[in-house]
Tab-separated table of C-alpha atoms and ligand atoms in Angstrom:
chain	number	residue	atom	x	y	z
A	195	UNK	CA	105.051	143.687	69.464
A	196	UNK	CA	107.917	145.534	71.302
A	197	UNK	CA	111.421	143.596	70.813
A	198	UNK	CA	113.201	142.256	73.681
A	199	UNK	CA	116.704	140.648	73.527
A	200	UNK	CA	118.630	138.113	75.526
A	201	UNK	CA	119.684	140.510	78.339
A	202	UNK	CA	116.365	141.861	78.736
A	203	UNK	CA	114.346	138.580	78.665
A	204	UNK	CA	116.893	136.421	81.060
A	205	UNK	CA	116.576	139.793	83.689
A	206	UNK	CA	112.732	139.474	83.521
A	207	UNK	CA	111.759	136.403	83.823
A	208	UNK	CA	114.916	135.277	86.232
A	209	UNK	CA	114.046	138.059	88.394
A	210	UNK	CA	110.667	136.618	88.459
A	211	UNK	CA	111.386	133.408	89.777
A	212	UNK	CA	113.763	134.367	92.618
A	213	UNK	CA	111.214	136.876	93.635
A	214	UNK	CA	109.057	134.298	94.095
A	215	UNK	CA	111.251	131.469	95.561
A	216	UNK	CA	110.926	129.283	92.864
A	217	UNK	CA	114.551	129.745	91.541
A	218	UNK	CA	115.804	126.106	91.612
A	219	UNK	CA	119.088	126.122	93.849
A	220	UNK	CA	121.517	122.713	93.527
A	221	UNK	CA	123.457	121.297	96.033
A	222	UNK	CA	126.263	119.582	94.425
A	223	UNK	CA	127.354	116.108	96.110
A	224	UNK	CA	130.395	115.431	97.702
A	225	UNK	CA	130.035	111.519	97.953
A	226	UNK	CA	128.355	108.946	95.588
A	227	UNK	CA	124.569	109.162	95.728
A	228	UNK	CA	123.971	106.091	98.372
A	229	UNK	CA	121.931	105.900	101.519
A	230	UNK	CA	124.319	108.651	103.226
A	231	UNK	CA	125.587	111.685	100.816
A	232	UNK	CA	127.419	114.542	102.108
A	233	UNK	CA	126.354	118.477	101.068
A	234	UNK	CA	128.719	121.363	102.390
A	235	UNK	CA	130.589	118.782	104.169
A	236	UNK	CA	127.692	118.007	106.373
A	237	UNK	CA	126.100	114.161	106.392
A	238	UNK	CA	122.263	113.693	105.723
A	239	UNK	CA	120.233	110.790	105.493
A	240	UNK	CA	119.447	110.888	101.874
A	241	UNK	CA	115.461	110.132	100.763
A	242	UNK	CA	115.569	111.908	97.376
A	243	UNK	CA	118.061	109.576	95.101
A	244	UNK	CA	116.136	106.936	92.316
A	245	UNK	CA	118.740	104.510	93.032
A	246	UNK	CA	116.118	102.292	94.264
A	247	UNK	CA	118.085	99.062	94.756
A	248	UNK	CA	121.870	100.942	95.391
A	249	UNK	CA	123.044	99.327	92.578
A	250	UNK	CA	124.864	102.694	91.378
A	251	UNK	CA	127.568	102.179	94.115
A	252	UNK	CA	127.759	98.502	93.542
A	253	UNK	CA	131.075	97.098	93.617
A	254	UNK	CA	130.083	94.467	90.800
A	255	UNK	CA	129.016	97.226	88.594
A	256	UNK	CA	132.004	99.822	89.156
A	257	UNK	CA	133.843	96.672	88.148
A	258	UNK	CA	132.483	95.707	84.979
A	259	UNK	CA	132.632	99.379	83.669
A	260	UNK	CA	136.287	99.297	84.888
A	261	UNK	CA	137.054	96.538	82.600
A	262	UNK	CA	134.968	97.688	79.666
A	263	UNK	CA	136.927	100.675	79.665
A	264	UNK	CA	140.200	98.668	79.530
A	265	UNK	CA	138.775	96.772	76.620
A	266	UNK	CA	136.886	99.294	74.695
A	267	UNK	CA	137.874	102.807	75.499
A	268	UNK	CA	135.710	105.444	77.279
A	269	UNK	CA	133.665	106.608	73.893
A	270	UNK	CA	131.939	104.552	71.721
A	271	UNK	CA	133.334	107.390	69.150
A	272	UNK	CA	129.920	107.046	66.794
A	273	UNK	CA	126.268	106.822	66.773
A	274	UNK	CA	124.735	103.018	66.667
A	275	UNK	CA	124.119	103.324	62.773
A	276	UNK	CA	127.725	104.300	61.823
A	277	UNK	CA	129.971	102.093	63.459
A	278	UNK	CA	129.040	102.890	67.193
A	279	UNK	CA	127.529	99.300	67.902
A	280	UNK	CA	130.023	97.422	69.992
A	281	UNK	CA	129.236	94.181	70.804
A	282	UNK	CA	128.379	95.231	74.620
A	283	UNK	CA	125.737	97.187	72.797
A	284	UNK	CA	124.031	94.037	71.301
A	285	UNK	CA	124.453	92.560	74.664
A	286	UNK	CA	122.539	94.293	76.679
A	287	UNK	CA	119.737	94.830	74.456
A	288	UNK	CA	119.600	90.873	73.927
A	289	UNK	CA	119.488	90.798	78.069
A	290	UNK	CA	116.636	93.332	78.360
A	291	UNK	CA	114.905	91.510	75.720
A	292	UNK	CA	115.042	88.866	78.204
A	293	UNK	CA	114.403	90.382	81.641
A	294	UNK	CA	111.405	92.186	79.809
A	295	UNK	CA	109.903	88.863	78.241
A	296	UNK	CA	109.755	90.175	74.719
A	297	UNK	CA	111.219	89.406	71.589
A	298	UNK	CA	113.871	92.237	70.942
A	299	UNK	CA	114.738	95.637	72.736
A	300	UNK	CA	116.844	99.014	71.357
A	301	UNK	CA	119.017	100.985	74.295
A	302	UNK	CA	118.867	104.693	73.979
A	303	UNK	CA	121.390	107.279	75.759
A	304	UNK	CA	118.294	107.540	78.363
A	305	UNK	CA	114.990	107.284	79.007
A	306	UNK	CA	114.009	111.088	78.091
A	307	UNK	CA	115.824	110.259	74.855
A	308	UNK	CA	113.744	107.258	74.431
A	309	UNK	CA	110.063	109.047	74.258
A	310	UNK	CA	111.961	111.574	72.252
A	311	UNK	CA	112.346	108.480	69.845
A	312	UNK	CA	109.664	105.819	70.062
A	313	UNK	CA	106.527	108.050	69.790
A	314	UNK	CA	107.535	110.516	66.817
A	315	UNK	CA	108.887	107.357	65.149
A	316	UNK	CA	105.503	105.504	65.166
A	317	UNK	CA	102.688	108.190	65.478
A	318	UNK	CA	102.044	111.580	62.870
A	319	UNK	CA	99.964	114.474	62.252
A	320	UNK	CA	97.384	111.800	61.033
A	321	UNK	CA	96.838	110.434	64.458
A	322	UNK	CA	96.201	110.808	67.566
A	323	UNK	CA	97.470	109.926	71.554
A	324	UNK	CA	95.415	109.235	74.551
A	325	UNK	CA	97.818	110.408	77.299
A	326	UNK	CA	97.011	110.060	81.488
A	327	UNK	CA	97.433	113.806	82.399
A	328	UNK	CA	99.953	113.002	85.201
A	329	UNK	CA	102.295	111.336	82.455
A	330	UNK	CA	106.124	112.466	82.589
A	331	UNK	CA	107.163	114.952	80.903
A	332	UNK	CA	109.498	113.414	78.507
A	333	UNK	CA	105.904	111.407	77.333
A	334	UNK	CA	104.311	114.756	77.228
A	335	UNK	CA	107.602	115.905	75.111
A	336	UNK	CA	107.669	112.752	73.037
A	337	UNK	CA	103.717	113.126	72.189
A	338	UNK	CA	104.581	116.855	70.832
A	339	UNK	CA	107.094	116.209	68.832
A	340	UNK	CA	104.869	113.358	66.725
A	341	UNK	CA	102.507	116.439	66.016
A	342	UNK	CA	99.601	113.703	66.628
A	343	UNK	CA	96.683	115.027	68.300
A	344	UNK	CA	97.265	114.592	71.743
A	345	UNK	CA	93.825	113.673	73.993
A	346	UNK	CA	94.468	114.026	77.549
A	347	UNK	CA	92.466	111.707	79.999
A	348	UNK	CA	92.189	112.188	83.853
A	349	UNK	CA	94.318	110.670	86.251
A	350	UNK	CA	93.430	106.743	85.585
A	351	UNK	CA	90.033	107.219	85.081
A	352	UNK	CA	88.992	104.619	82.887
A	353	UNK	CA	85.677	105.749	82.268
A	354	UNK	CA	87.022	108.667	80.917
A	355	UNK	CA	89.910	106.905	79.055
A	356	UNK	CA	87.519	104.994	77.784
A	357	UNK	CA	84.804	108.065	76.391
A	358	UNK	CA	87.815	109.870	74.451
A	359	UNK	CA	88.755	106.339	73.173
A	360	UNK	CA	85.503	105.308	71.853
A	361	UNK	CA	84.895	109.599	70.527
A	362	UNK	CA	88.568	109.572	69.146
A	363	UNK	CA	87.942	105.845	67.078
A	364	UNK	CA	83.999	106.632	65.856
A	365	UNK	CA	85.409	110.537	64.950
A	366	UNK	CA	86.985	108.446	61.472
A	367	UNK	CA	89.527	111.608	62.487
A	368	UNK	CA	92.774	109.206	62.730
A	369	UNK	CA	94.335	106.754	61.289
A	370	UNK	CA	96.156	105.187	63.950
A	371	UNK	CA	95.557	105.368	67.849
A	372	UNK	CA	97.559	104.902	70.700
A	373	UNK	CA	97.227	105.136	74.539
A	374	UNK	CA	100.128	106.170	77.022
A	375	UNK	CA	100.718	106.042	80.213
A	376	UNK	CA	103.155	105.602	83.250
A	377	UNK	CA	103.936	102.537	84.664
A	378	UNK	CA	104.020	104.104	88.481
A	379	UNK	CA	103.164	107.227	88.819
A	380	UNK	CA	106.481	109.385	90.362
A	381	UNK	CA	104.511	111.867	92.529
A	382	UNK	CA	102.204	109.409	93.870
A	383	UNK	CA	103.509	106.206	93.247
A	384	UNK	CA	100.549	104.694	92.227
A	385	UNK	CA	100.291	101.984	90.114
A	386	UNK	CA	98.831	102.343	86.329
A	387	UNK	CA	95.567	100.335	85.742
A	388	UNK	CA	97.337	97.886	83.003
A	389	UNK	CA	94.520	95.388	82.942
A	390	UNK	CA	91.883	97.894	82.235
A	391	UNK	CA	94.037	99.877	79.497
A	392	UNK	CA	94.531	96.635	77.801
A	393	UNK	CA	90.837	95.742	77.986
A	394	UNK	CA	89.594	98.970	76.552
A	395	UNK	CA	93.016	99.178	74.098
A	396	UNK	CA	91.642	95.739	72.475
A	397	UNK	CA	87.714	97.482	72.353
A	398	UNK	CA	89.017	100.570	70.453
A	399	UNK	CA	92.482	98.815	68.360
A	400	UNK	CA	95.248	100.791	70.742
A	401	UNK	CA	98.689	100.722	70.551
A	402	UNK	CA	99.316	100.393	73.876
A	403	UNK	CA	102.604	102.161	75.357
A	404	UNK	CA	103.933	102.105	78.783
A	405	UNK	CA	106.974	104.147	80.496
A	406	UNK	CA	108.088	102.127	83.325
A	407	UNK	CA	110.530	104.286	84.663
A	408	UNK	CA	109.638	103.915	88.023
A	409	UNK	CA	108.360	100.216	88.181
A	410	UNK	CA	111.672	98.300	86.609
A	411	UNK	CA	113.649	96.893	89.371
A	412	UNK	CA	110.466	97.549	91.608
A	413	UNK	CA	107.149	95.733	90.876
A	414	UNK	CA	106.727	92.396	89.633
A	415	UNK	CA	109.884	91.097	91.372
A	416	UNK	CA	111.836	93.952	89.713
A	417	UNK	CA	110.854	93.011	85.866
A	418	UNK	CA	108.187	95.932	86.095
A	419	UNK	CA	104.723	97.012	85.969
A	420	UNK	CA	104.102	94.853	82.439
A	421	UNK	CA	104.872	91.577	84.269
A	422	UNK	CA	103.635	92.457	88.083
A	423	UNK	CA	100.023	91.964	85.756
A	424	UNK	CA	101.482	89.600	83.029
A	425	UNK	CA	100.740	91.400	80.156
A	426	UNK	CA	103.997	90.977	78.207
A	427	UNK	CA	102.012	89.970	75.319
A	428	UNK	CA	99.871	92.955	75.484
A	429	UNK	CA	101.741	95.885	75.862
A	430	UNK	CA	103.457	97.033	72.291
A	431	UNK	CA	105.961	99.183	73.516
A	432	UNK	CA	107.395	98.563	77.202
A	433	UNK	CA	109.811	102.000	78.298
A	434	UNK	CA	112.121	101.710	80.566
A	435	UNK	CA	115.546	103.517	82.218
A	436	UNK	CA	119.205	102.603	83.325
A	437	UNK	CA	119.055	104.916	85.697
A	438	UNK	CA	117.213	104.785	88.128
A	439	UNK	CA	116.871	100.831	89.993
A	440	UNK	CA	119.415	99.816	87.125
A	441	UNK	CA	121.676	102.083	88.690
A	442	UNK	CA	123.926	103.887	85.748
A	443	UNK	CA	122.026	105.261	82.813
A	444	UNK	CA	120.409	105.171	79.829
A	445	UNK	CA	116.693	104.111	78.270
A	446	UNK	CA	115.545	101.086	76.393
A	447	UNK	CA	112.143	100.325	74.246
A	448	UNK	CA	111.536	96.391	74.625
A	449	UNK	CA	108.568	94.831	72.035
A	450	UNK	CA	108.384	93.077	69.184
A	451	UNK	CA	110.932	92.375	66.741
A	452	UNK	CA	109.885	94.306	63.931
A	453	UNK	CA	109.084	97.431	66.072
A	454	UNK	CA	112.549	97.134	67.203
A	455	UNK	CA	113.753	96.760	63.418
A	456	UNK	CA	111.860	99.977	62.539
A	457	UNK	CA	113.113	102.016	65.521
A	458	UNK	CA	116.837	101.041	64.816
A	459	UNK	CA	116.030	103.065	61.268
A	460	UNK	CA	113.718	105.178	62.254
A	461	UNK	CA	114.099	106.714	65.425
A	462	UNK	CA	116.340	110.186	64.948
A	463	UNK	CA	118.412	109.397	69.247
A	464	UNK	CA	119.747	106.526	67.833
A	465	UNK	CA	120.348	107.616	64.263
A	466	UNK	CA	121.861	111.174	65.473
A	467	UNK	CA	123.093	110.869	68.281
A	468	UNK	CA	126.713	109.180	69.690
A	469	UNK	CA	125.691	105.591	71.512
A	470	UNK	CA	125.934	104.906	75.325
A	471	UNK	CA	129.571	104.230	76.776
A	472	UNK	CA	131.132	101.096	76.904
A	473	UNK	CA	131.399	101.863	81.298
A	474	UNK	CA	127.553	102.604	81.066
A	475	UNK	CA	126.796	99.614	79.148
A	476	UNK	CA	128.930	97.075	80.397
A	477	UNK	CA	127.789	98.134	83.952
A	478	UNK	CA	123.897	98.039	83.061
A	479	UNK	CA	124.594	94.506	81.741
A	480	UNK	CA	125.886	93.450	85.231
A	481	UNK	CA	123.024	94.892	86.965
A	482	UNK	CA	120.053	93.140	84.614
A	483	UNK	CA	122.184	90.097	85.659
A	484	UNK	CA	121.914	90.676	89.431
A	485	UNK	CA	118.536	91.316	89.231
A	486	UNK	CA	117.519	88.215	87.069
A	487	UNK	CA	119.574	86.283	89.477
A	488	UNK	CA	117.943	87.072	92.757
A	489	UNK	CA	115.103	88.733	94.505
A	490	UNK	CA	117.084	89.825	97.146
A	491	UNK	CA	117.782	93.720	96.806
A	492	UNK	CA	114.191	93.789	95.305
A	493	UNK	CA	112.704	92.222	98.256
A	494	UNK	CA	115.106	94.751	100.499
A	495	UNK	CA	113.786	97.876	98.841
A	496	UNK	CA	110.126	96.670	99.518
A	497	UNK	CA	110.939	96.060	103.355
A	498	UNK	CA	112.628	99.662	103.504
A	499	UNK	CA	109.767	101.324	101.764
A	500	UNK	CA	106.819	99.320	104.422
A	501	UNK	CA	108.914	100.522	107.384
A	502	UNK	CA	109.043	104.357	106.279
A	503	UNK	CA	105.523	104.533	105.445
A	504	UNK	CA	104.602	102.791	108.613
A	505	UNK	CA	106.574	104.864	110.706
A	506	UNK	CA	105.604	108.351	108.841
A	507	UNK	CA	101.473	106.893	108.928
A	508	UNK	CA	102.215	105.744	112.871
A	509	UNK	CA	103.272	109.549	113.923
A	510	UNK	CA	100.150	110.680	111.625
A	511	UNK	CA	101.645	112.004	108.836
A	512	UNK	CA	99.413	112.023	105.348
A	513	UNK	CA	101.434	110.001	103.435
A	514	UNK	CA	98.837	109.339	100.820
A	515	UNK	CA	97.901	106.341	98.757
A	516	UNK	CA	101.071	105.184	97.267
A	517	UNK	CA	101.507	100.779	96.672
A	518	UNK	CA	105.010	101.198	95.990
A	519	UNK	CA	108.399	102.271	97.665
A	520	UNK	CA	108.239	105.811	96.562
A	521	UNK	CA	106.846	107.736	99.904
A	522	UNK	CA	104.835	111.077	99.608
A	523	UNK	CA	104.825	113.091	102.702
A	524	UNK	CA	101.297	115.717	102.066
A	525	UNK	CA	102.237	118.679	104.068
A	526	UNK	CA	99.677	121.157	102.157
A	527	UNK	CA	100.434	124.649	101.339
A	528	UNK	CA	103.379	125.110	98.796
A	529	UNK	CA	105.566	127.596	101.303
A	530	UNK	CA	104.977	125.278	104.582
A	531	UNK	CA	106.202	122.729	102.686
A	532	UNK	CA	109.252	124.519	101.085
A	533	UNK	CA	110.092	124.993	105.126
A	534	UNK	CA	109.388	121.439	106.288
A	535	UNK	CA	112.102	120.528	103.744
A	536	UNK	CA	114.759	123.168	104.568
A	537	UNK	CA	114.356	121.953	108.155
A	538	UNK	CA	114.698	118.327	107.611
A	539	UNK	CA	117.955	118.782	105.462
A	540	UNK	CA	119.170	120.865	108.576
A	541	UNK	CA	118.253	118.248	110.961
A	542	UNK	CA	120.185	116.071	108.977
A	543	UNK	CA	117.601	114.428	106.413
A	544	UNK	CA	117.729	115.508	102.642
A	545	UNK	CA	114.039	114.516	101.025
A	546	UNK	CA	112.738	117.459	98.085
A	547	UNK	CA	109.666	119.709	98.386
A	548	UNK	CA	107.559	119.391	95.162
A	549	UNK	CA	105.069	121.532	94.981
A	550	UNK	CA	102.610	123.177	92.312
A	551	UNK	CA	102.770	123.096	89.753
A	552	UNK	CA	104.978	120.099	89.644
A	553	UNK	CA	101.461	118.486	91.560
A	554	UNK	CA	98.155	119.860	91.911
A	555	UNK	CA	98.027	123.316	94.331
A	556	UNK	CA	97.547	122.944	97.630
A	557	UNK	CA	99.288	118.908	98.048
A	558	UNK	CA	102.936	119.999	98.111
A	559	UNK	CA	104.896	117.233	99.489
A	560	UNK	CA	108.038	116.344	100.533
A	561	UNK	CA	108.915	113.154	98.619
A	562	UNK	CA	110.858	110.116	100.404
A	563	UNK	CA	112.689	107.385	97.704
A	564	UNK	CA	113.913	104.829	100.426
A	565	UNK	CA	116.230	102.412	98.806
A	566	UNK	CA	117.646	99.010	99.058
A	567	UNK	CA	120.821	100.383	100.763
A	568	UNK	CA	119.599	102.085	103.708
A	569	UNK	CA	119.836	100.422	106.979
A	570	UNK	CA	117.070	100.561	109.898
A	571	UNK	CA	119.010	102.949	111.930
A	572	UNK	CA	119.193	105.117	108.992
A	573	UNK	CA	115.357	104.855	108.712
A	574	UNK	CA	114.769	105.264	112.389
A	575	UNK	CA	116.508	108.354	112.788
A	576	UNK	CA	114.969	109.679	109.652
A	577	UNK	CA	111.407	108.781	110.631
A	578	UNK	CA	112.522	110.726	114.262
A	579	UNK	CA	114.005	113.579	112.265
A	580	UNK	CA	110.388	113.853	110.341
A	581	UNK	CA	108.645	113.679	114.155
A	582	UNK	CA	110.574	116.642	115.669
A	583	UNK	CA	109.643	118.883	112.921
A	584	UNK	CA	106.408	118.137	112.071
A	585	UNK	CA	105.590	118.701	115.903
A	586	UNK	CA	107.956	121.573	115.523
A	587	UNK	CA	106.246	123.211	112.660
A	588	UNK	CA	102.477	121.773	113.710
A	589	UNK	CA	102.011	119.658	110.727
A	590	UNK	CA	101.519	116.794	113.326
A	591	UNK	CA	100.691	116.780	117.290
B	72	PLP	C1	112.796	109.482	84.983
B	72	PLP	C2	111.855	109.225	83.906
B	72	PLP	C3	112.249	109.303	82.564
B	72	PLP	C4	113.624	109.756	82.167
B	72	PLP	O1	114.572	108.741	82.311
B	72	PLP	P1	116.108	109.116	82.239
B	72	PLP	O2	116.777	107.821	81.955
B	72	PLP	O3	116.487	109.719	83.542
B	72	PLP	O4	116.267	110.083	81.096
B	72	PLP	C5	111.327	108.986	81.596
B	72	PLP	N1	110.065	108.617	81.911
B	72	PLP	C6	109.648	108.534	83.189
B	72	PLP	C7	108.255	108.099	83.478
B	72	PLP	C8	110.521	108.838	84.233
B	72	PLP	O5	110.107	108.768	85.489
C-alpha cells in the first residue's frame, strides 16, 4: 500500500467533503441557548436546542451552581475513585435514584461517556448485543468497544427482534445476552416499544438496556420512557443525560444496587476520568428537584410541541409520525433540504437540516426541538416563517 501522511490525508478527504457540501460549518452563539439566540448579531427563533424544558437558563439553577462554586471550588480536582467524590456527588446520584424509581444510580461526565462505560463494563467477546439499528451512536460506540457480537435488528420490529433473539439464545454461541435500544428515537421521535422488549427479553433471559436521552424530562410526566410504561422493575439498566431537559450536563446509569456497585469499580469514565463539577452537579440537583416537584414545565413543553406540529400538519407539511415534542419537518431530497434550512435561518428561524446519512436517503428533514420556554408568538411567527418558504421553495402550495 502507498504511504500517505497527515498533510496528505487531511487535504484529501477535507477537500472531499467541502466539495460536496457536507463540510460541517458552526455558528457560534452570542446569547445563552433559550427560545431566542443571537448568530452574527442577528435574532432567530431557535428550534434546534435539547433544552427541552429551558431549564439551562433557569435562574434557580445558575444559582445553585453559583453557590457550589463558593463552597467547593470550580474542579472537583480528581476522578470519583481517588478523592473526587464530594458530597454533591452522592447527592445527586441518591436523587436520580429517586426520580428514576430504582434502587441506586452512578453520574458520569455525560451521557456519551456513560455507554462508553456501562456496556464494555457488563458485556465481552463472549457475548453478544441485540441493538435497534437507529440506536445513537454513543450505543453503537459503547457496543464496539465490549467487542460482543453486535446483532442489529430493524427499526422496532419486534418480529425481527424477536428471530435474532430466539437464533442468538438456541446458537449456545453466548454466554450472556442483552438487548438495547433508545428510549425516543432523536430523528423521529418515536417512542421505543418497552412492553414488547420486555416481553420477548423475559422469553429469551435479556438484559434489557435503555438510553433515555431524549425521553427524561419528557414522557411519563418527565421521569422517562421506563415509567411512561411502568417498567421500573424491568429494565436493568435505565441511561439517561444532564443535558438535555436537565438542562447542564452530564450522564447517569440508574438500576439496581449491585450493578451500580460493579460500575463504580468497573467502569474505566469513572475510574479514569476527573468527576463532574461541583456548578454542574449542584445545578443538576436543583433541576431533578423542580421536576419532581411539579408538572408544570413538563406539561408546557407538551403544549408547545402540539401547537408546532399542528400548525406545520395544518399548512401541509409532512411532519411524520413523531408522539413526542421533537418535530421532523420531511422535505425529501438531501440538497432541497440543505436550502429550506439556509432560508429559514435567514428569515429569522434557526432549525438543522439532517440529512443522509444521518437518516435514510431521500427523508432529509429539517428538525424542530420546541421547548418549554418559547412563547406562542414565538411559535406563530415560526410556523409563518416555515409557510413563506415552503410556498417559496414549492415544498407546500
Ligand atoms: C444525546 C444523546 C447521548 C449523549 O448525551 P450527552 O450527555 O450529550 O453526552 C447519548 N445517548 C442518546 C440516545 C442521546 O440522544
Amino acid at each position: 500500500m502507498s504511504s500517505q501522511t497527515l498533510e496528505q490525508f487531511l487535504n484529501e478527504n477535507l477537500e472531499d467533503l467541502r466539495g460536496k457540501g457536507l463540510y460541517n460549518v458552526i455558528d457560534p452563539l452570542e446569547s445563552p441557548n433559550g427560545p431566542v439566540i443571537k448568530i452574527n448579531g442577528r435574532e432567530l427563533i431557535n428550534l434546534s436546542s435539547n433544552n427541552y424544558l429551558g431549564l439551562a437558563t433557569d435562574e434557580r439553577l445558575k444559582k445553585a451552581a453559583e453557590q457550589a462554586i463558593e463552597k467547593y471550588g470550580v474542579g472537583a480536582g480528581a476522578v470519583r475513585t481517588i478523592n473526587g467524590t464530594l458530597e454533591l456527588h452522592v447527592k445527586l446520584e441518591e436523587k436520580l435514584a429517586e426520580f428514576k424509581g430504582t434502587e441506586a444510580a452512578i453520574a458520569y461526565q455525560s451521557g456519551f461517556n456513560c455507554n462508553m462505560a456501562a456496556i464494555s463494563a457488563v458485556m465481552d467477546k463472549n457475548d453478544a448485543i441485540l441493538s435497534d439499528e437507529l440506536n445513537h451512536a454513543s450505543i453503537i460506540d459503547g457496543c464496539r468497544l465490549s467487542r460482543a457480537k453486535i446483532i442489529r435488528y430493524n427499526h422496532s420490529d419486534m418480529e425481527d427482534l424477536r428471530a435474532k433473539a430466539k437464533e442468538a439464545r438456541e446458537s449456545g454461541l453466548y454466554k450472556k445476552l442483552m438487548v438495547i435500544t433508545d428510549g425516543v428515537f432523536s430523528m423521529d421521535g418515536d417512542i421505543a416499544l418497552l412492553p414488547e422488549i420486555v416481553e420477548i427479553a423475559e422469553e429469551f433471559d435479556l438484559m434489557t438496556y435503555v438510553d433515555d436521552a431524549h425521553g427524561s424530562g419528557v414522557l411519563g410526566k418527565g421521569a422517562g420512557t421506563v415509567k411512561h410504561f411502568g417498567l421500573q422493575d424491568k429494565i436493568d439498566f435505565q441511561i439517561g443525560t444532564l443535558s438535555k431537559a436537565i438542562g447542564v450536563v452530564g450522564g447517569y446509569v440508574a438500576g439496581k444496587q449491585n450493578l451500580i456497585d460493579w460500575l463504580k469499580v468497573r467502569s474505566r469514565p469513572f475510574l479514569f476520568s476527573t468527576s463532574l463539577t461541583p456548578a454542574d452537579v449542584a445545578a443538576s440537583i436543583q433541576s431533578i428537584e423542580i421536576l419532581t416537584e411539579s408538572t408544570e414545565l413538563n406539561e408546557r413543553l407538551w403544549e408547545n410541541g402540539n401547537y408546532l406540529k399542528k400548525g406545520l400538519k395544518e399548512l401541509g407539511f409532512n411532519i411524520g409520525d413523531s408522539e413526542t415534542p421533537i418535530t421532523p419537518c420531511i422535505i425529501g431530497e438531501e440538497k432541497l433540504t440543505q436550502q429550506f434550512s439556509k432560508r429559514l435561518n435567514e428569515e429569522g428561524v434557526y432549525a438543522k437540516s439532517i440529512v443522509f446519512p444521518t437518516v435514510p436517503a431521500g427523508t432529509g428533514r429539517v428538525r424542530n426541538m420546541p421547548t418549554a420556554a418559547h412563547t406562542k408568538e414565538m411559535l406563530d411567527k415560526a410556523i409563518s416563517i416555515y409557510e413563506k418558504v415552503g410556498k417559496e421553495m414549492g415544498v407546500i402550495n
